[in-house]
Amino acid sequence: MAGETFPFTSSTLRALRLQREWLEWEDRRRAAAQQCRSHRSLSSPRTGLMRPRQSCRDPAVHNALFSGDLQQVQALFQDEEAANMIVETVNNQLAWSAEQGFWVLTPKTKQTVPLTIAAARGYKDCARHLIMQGAQLDSRVGGRTALHEACAQAQLDCVKLLLTFGAKANVLSEEGMTPLHLCTTPESLQCAKLLLEAGVMVNLAAKESDVTPLHVAAARGLEHHVALYLEHGANVALRTSQGETALNAACAGAEGPGPGRQHEATARRLLEAGADPRAAGRKQHTPLHNACASGCGGLAALLLSHGAHAGARNGAGHTPMDCALQAVQDAPNWEPEVLFAALLDYGAQPVRPEMLKHCANFPRALEVLLNAYPCVPSCDTWVEAVLPELWQEHEAFYSSALSMVNQPRRLQHLARLAVRAQVGSRCRQVVTCLPLPSVLKEYLLLRVEGRIQ
C-alpha cells in the first residue's frame, strides 16, 4: 500500500525499512551460502577448507571504526570478508616484572571484529552497514560478541539493532556470560528489557561461577534491574559456586550508609520475593554479617525485621556485632550507633567490655553500648583510647560515663533493661506497639542522650 494512501506512523515506516533491509541481507546471505556450498563441492578437500580471517592493524581502519566515521567505514568495508576481518590493537599495560623488580609497560595485543567495535561505541549506522555487508552477528573474537559489548556500554540503539537483525540473546561469552550479565549500570535497564523481550533466560548462570544476572544486579544495588528480573521469573534461591544467594551479594556489595541505601532497596525487593535472610554463603557469612561489615545500619535493621539472626556465627566464630565493631575501624565515616542499636534491639548480646575501645572515639555509639549494661564496666581500655581533642569536645558525656563506672545505675535505666530482657529479640516490634508516649518508646530503644546516668 502506498505511503500517500495510508497514514503510516514513523515507527511503522521504521519497522518496514528494517524488515526490507533484513530481507535484502537474508537474500545476500543465502546466495553467498549457496555459492560457498557449490564451491566446496567442486574443490578438493585441501582447497575446500575455509580461509582464515584477515587480520588488520591498519591505523586508517582503526580510526574509521573507533571514531565512527560512516563514510570511511562504507569505503573500507564493502564485502563480507572485510566486514568479518580481525582487528588487532596493541595497548601498553602495566605488568609486574619479577626479574627487574618493578612495574613495566608491556604491550598487549587485543583482537576483535569491526561490528563489536561499532556496537560498543554506539555507532549504529556503522554497525548497520557492517551487518548489511555480512558481518557475523554472534562472532566471539576477543571473547565477547557485539551484543555483549553493546550491553556492557548501555548502547540501547545498537542493542535494538542487533536483536532486530537476529543476534542471539542467550549467546555466551568465552567467560560463559550472557549479555544480560553485562547490564551492570543504571543506564542499561532498557537494554535488559530488550533482552528479556527477545527471550533471554533470566536464570542462566555463568559457567564455573554460577553467577546469575540477578546476582550481578543485586551486588551493584540495581533495584530496578532486580525488580525487572523478578518480574520475569528470576529465582532468589539460586546460589553461586561460592554458595552466595542474590541477597548475600546485595549485602556484600554495600559500602557504607550512602551507597548502602541502594542496596537496602535492592535487598527489600529480594526479601519481598522470598529471599532467605539467614542463608549463609562463603565462609558462613550471612547477609547480616555482610551488612554489619559494611556498616549499613538501615540494611541490617531490614534484615533483622525479616528474621535474620543477630547472634549467628560465621566460619570464624564471629557474630554480626563483631563485624560491626570491626567496621568502626575500617569505615569510620558513618553512624555506628544506628547499627549497634538495631542489633541490640533484635537480641544481640552486649559486647565484651574489652571491645569497647573500638568505639571509644564514637561517643554516640559508645553510649548505646554502655546502656546495654546494668552497670558501666571498668573502662581503662576505652578511656585510654579516646583522643584528647575528642574528649574535650564531648567532655560532658565522657565524664558522666567515667563517673558511673561500677556505680549503681538509675532505677529508670534498670527498668528499661528489664523490659528489654522480657521481650528479648522482639524488642523493636513490641516497643513500637506499646501504648506509651513516643519519648518513652525512644528511651526504651536506647535513645542517645549525650550522657550516662
PDB file of C-alpha atoms in Angstrom, residues 243-410:
ATOM      1  CA  GLY A 243      27.230 -20.572  47.945  1.00  0.00           C
ATOM      2  CA  GLU A 244      26.120 -16.942  47.687  1.00  0.00           C
ATOM      3  CA  THR A 245      22.483 -16.025  47.101  1.00  0.00           C
ATOM      4  CA  ALA A 246      21.481 -12.756  45.463  1.00  0.00           C
ATOM      5  CA  LEU A 247      20.674 -11.376  48.930  1.00  0.00           C
ATOM      6  CA  ASN A 248      24.191 -12.258  50.095  1.00  0.00           C
ATOM      7  CA  ALA A 249      25.538 -10.435  47.052  1.00  0.00           C
ATOM      8  CA  ALA A 250      23.412  -7.348  47.709  1.00  0.00           C
ATOM      9  CA  CYS A 251      24.576  -7.072  51.322  1.00  0.00           C
ATOM     10  CA  ALA A 252      28.213  -7.772  50.485  1.00  0.00           C
ATOM     11  CA  GLY A 253      28.146  -5.107  47.765  1.00  0.00           C
ATOM     12  CA  ALA A 254      27.005  -2.333  50.116  1.00  0.00           C
ATOM     13  CA  GLU A 255      29.755   0.047  51.196  1.00  0.00           C
ATOM     14  CA  GLY A 256      28.672   2.380  53.963  1.00  0.00           C
ATOM     15  CA  PRO A 257      25.344   4.118  54.659  1.00  0.00           C
ATOM     16  CA  GLY A 258      25.345   6.212  51.457  1.00  0.00           C
ATOM     17  CA  PRO A 259      25.663   3.532  48.764  1.00  0.00           C
ATOM     18  CA  GLY A 260      24.054   1.121  51.219  1.00  0.00           C
ATOM     19  CA  ARG A 261      20.671   2.787  50.697  1.00  0.00           C
ATOM     20  CA  GLN A 262      20.606   1.498  47.104  1.00  0.00           C
ATOM     21  CA  HIS A 263      21.476  -1.976  48.317  1.00  0.00           C
ATOM     22  CA  GLU A 264      18.878  -1.694  51.067  1.00  0.00           C
ATOM     23  CA  ALA A 265      16.164  -1.049  48.473  1.00  0.00           C
ATOM     24  CA  THR A 266      17.502  -3.957  46.434  1.00  0.00           C
ATOM     25  CA  ALA A 267      17.515  -6.246  49.462  1.00  0.00           C
ATOM     26  CA  ARG A 268      13.936  -5.238  50.250  1.00  0.00           C
ATOM     27  CA  ARG A 269      12.866  -6.375  46.774  1.00  0.00           C
ATOM     28  CA  LEU A 270      14.605  -9.704  47.266  1.00  0.00           C
ATOM     29  CA  LEU A 271      13.144 -10.257  50.730  1.00  0.00           C
ATOM     30  CA  GLU A 272       9.649  -9.492  49.460  1.00  0.00           C
ATOM     31  CA  ALA A 273      10.247 -12.113  46.764  1.00  0.00           C
ATOM     32  CA  GLY A 274      11.056 -14.739  49.394  1.00  0.00           C
ATOM     33  CA  ALA A 275      14.842 -14.497  49.820  1.00  0.00           C
ATOM     34  CA  ASP A 276      16.149 -16.202  52.965  1.00  0.00           C
ATOM     35  CA  PRO A 277      17.791 -13.636  55.311  1.00  0.00           C
ATOM     36  CA  ARG A 278      19.624 -16.445  57.139  1.00  0.00           C
ATOM     37  CA  ALA A 279      21.187 -18.096  54.085  1.00  0.00           C
ATOM     38  CA  ALA A 280      24.912 -18.389  54.778  1.00  0.00           C
ATOM     39  CA  GLY A 281      27.328 -18.132  51.880  1.00  0.00           C
ATOM     40  CA  ARG A 282      31.101 -18.054  51.626  1.00  0.00           C
ATOM     41  CA  LYS A 283      32.836 -18.548  54.993  1.00  0.00           C
ATOM     42  CA  GLN A 284      29.361 -18.966  56.508  1.00  0.00           C
ATOM     43  CA  HIS A 285      28.717 -15.239  56.240  1.00  0.00           C
ATOM     44  CA  THR A 286      25.003 -14.485  56.413  1.00  0.00           C
ATOM     45  CA  PRO A 287      23.560 -11.376  54.751  1.00  0.00           C
ATOM     46  CA  LEU A 288      23.548  -9.762  58.209  1.00  0.00           C
ATOM     47  CA  HIS A 289      27.285 -10.385  58.649  1.00  0.00           C
ATOM     48  CA  ASN A 290      27.874  -8.668  55.315  1.00  0.00           C
ATOM     49  CA  ALA A 291      25.631  -5.713  56.145  1.00  0.00           C
ATOM     50  CA  CYS A 292      27.355  -5.196  59.501  1.00  0.00           C
ATOM     51  CA  ALA A 293      30.815  -5.492  57.977  1.00  0.00           C
ATOM     52  CA  SER A 294      29.802  -2.727  55.554  1.00  0.00           C
ATOM     53  CA  GLY A 295      28.459  -0.511  58.329  1.00  0.00           C
ATOM     54  CA  CYS A 296      24.921  -0.337  56.931  1.00  0.00           C
ATOM     55  CA  GLY A 297      22.568   0.154  59.861  1.00  0.00           C
ATOM     56  CA  GLY A 298      19.420   0.518  57.760  1.00  0.00           C
ATOM     57  CA  LEU A 299      20.195  -2.623  55.796  1.00  0.00           C
ATOM     58  CA  ALA A 300      20.924  -4.563  58.987  1.00  0.00           C
ATOM     59  CA  ALA A 301      17.635  -3.408  60.540  1.00  0.00           C
ATOM     60  CA  LEU A 302      15.779  -4.528  57.412  1.00  0.00           C
ATOM     61  CA  LEU A 303      17.319  -7.999  57.574  1.00  0.00           C
ATOM     62  CA  LEU A 304      16.635  -8.295  61.289  1.00  0.00           C
ATOM     63  CA  SER A 305      12.994  -7.312  60.813  1.00  0.00           C
ATOM     64  CA  HIS A 306      12.677 -10.162  58.289  1.00  0.00           C
ATOM     65  CA  GLY A 307      14.081 -12.798  60.616  1.00  0.00           C
ATOM     66  CA  ALA A 308      17.873 -12.547  60.393  1.00  0.00           C
ATOM     67  CA  HIS A 309      19.557 -13.994  63.491  1.00  0.00           C
ATOM     68  CA  ALA A 310      21.511 -11.354  65.435  1.00  0.00           C
ATOM     69  CA  GLY A 311      23.612 -13.994  67.205  1.00  0.00           C
ATOM     70  CA  ALA A 312      24.597 -16.110  64.189  1.00  0.00           C
ATOM     71  CA  ARG A 313      28.272 -17.037  63.945  1.00  0.00           C
ATOM     72  CA  ASN A 314      30.261 -17.299  60.748  1.00  0.00           C
ATOM     73  CA  GLY A 315      33.014 -19.783  59.959  1.00  0.00           C
ATOM     74  CA  ALA A 316      35.477 -17.851  62.134  1.00  0.00           C
ATOM     75  CA  GLY A 317      33.047 -17.762  65.063  1.00  0.00           C
ATOM     76  CA  HIS A 318      32.270 -14.050  64.670  1.00  0.00           C
ATOM     77  CA  THR A 319      28.811 -12.617  65.258  1.00  0.00           C
ATOM     78  CA  PRO A 320      27.316  -9.690  63.312  1.00  0.00           C
ATOM     79  CA  MET A 321      28.183  -7.472  66.323  1.00  0.00           C
ATOM     80  CA  ASP A 322      31.838  -8.479  65.938  1.00  0.00           C
ATOM     81  CA  CYS A 323      31.685  -7.493  62.268  1.00  0.00           C
ATOM     82  CA  ALA A 324      30.111  -4.157  63.215  1.00  0.00           C
ATOM     83  CA  LEU A 325      32.870  -3.418  65.724  1.00  0.00           C
ATOM     84  CA  GLN A 326      35.477  -4.130  63.060  1.00  0.00           C
ATOM     85  CA  ALA A 327      33.664  -1.849  60.620  1.00  0.00           C
ATOM     86  CA  VAL A 328      34.002   1.067  63.056  1.00  0.00           C
ATOM     87  CA  GLN A 329      37.743   0.979  62.464  1.00  0.00           C
ATOM     88  CA  ASP A 330      37.658   0.169  58.760  1.00  0.00           C
ATOM     89  CA  ALA A 331      34.979   2.706  57.765  1.00  0.00           C
ATOM     90  CA  PRO A 332      34.819   5.471  60.386  1.00  0.00           C
ATOM     91  CA  ASN A 333      32.682   7.967  58.430  1.00  0.00           C
ATOM     92  CA  TRP A 334      29.265   6.645  59.384  1.00  0.00           C
ATOM     93  CA  GLU A 335      26.854   6.412  62.322  1.00  0.00           C
ATOM     94  CA  PRO A 336      27.596   3.113  64.087  1.00  0.00           C
ATOM     95  CA  GLU A 337      25.081   3.803  66.864  1.00  0.00           C
ATOM     96  CA  VAL A 338      22.258   3.025  64.409  1.00  0.00           C
ATOM     97  CA  LEU A 339      23.728  -0.375  63.666  1.00  0.00           C
ATOM     98  CA  PHE A 340      24.510  -1.218  67.302  1.00  0.00           C
ATOM     99  CA  ALA A 341      21.015  -0.227  68.448  1.00  0.00           C
ATOM    100  CA  ALA A 342      19.414  -2.406  65.766  1.00  0.00           C
ATOM    101  CA  LEU A 343      21.488  -5.446  66.756  1.00  0.00           C
ATOM    102  CA  LEU A 344      20.747  -4.972  70.469  1.00  0.00           C
ATOM    103  CA  ASP A 345      17.037  -4.451  69.784  1.00  0.00           C
ATOM    104  CA  TYR A 346      16.904  -7.796  67.974  1.00  0.00           C
ATOM    105  CA  GLY A 347      18.623  -9.861  70.638  1.00  0.00           C
ATOM    106  CA  ALA A 348      22.359  -9.371  70.215  1.00  0.00           C
ATOM    107  CA  GLN A 349      24.324  -9.743  73.439  1.00  0.00           C
ATOM    108  CA  PRO A 350      26.206  -6.727  74.872  1.00  0.00           C
ATOM    109  CA  VAL A 351      29.799  -6.563  73.677  1.00  0.00           C
ATOM    110  CA  ARG A 352      32.617  -7.748  75.877  1.00  0.00           C
ATOM    111  CA  PRO A 353      33.926  -4.789  77.939  1.00  0.00           C
ATOM    112  CA  GLU A 354      37.398  -5.068  76.416  1.00  0.00           C
ATOM    113  CA  MET A 355      35.847  -4.465  72.975  1.00  0.00           C
ATOM    114  CA  LEU A 356      34.506  -1.031  73.959  1.00  0.00           C
ATOM    115  CA  LYS A 357      37.845   0.515  72.991  1.00  0.00           C
ATOM    116  CA  HIS A 358      36.897   0.092  69.317  1.00  0.00           C
ATOM    117  CA  CYS A 359      34.110   2.655  69.828  1.00  0.00           C
ATOM    118  CA  ALA A 360      35.935   4.967  72.190  1.00  0.00           C
ATOM    119  CA  ASN A 361      36.090   7.775  69.626  1.00  0.00           C
ATOM    120  CA  PHE A 362      32.410   7.490  68.706  1.00  0.00           C
ATOM    121  CA  PRO A 363      30.558   8.927  71.725  1.00  0.00           C
ATOM    122  CA  ARG A 364      27.050   8.193  70.444  1.00  0.00           C
ATOM    123  CA  ALA A 365      27.920   4.564  69.623  1.00  0.00           C
ATOM    124  CA  LEU A 366      29.699   4.128  72.952  1.00  0.00           C
ATOM    125  CA  GLU A 367      26.645   5.447  74.790  1.00  0.00           C
ATOM    126  CA  VAL A 368      24.388   2.877  73.095  1.00  0.00           C
ATOM    127  CA  LEU A 369      26.730   0.043  74.024  1.00  0.00           C
ATOM    128  CA  LEU A 370      27.184   1.211  77.632  1.00  0.00           C
ATOM    129  CA  ASN A 371      23.416   1.448  78.091  1.00  0.00           C
ATOM    130  CA  ALA A 372      23.143  -2.271  77.352  1.00  0.00           C
ATOM    131  CA  TYR A 373      24.816  -2.982  80.741  1.00  0.00           C
ATOM    132  CA  PRO A 374      23.105  -2.780  84.135  1.00  0.00           C
ATOM    133  CA  CYS A 375      26.350  -1.226  85.398  1.00  0.00           C
ATOM    134  CA  VAL A 376      29.071   0.600  83.450  1.00  0.00           C
ATOM    135  CA  PRO A 377      32.016  -1.812  83.415  1.00  0.00           C
ATOM    136  CA  SER A 378      35.590  -0.907  84.193  1.00  0.00           C
ATOM    137  CA  CYS A 379      36.765   1.351  81.428  1.00  0.00           C
ATOM    138  CA  ASP A 380      40.578   1.581  81.475  1.00  0.00           C
ATOM    139  CA  THR A 381      40.887   0.208  77.964  1.00  0.00           C
ATOM    140  CA  TRP A 382      38.464   2.566  76.261  1.00  0.00           C
ATOM    141  CA  VAL A 383      39.362   5.654  78.297  1.00  0.00           C
ATOM    142  CA  GLU A 384      42.968   5.378  77.148  1.00  0.00           C
ATOM    143  CA  ALA A 385      41.842   5.101  73.530  1.00  0.00           C
ATOM    144  CA  VAL A 386      39.896   8.396  73.467  1.00  0.00           C
ATOM    145  CA  LEU A 387      41.626  11.147  71.513  1.00  0.00           C
ATOM    146  CA  PRO A 388      42.341  14.222  73.697  1.00  0.00           C
ATOM    147  CA  GLU A 389      40.616  16.634  71.325  1.00  0.00           C
ATOM    148  CA  LEU A 390      37.546  14.383  71.192  1.00  0.00           C
ATOM    149  CA  TRP A 391      37.424  14.154  74.993  1.00  0.00           C
ATOM    150  CA  GLN A 392      37.461  17.923  75.157  1.00  0.00           C
ATOM    151  CA  GLU A 393      34.668  18.222  72.603  1.00  0.00           C
ATOM    152  CA  HIS A 394      32.429  15.659  74.354  1.00  0.00           C
ATOM    153  CA  GLU A 395      33.620  16.141  77.914  1.00  0.00           C
ATOM    154  CA  ALA A 396      30.108  16.015  79.393  1.00  0.00           C
ATOM    155  CA  PHE A 397      29.499  12.540  78.015  1.00  0.00           C
ATOM    156  CA  TYR A 398      32.892  11.042  78.791  1.00  0.00           C
ATOM    157  CA  SER A 399      32.939  12.486  82.298  1.00  0.00           C
ATOM    158  CA  SER A 400      29.454  11.115  83.028  1.00  0.00           C
ATOM    159  CA  ALA A 401      30.487   7.669  81.786  1.00  0.00           C
ATOM    160  CA  LEU A 402      33.664   7.739  83.842  1.00  0.00           C
ATOM    161  CA  SER A 403      31.803   8.768  86.990  1.00  0.00           C
ATOM    162  CA  MET A 404      29.346   5.845  86.650  1.00  0.00           C
ATOM    163  CA  VAL A 405      31.965   3.069  86.395  1.00  0.00           C
ATOM    164  CA  ASN A 406      30.914   0.254  88.767  1.00  0.00           C
ATOM    165  CA  GLN A 407      28.253   2.546  90.257  1.00  0.00           C
ATOM    166  CA  PRO A 408      24.515   1.741  90.584  1.00  0.00           C
ATOM    167  CA  ARG A 409      22.501   2.966  87.638  1.00  0.00           C
ATOM    168  CA  ARG A 410      19.200   4.812  87.986  1.00  0.00           C
TER     169      ARG A 410
END
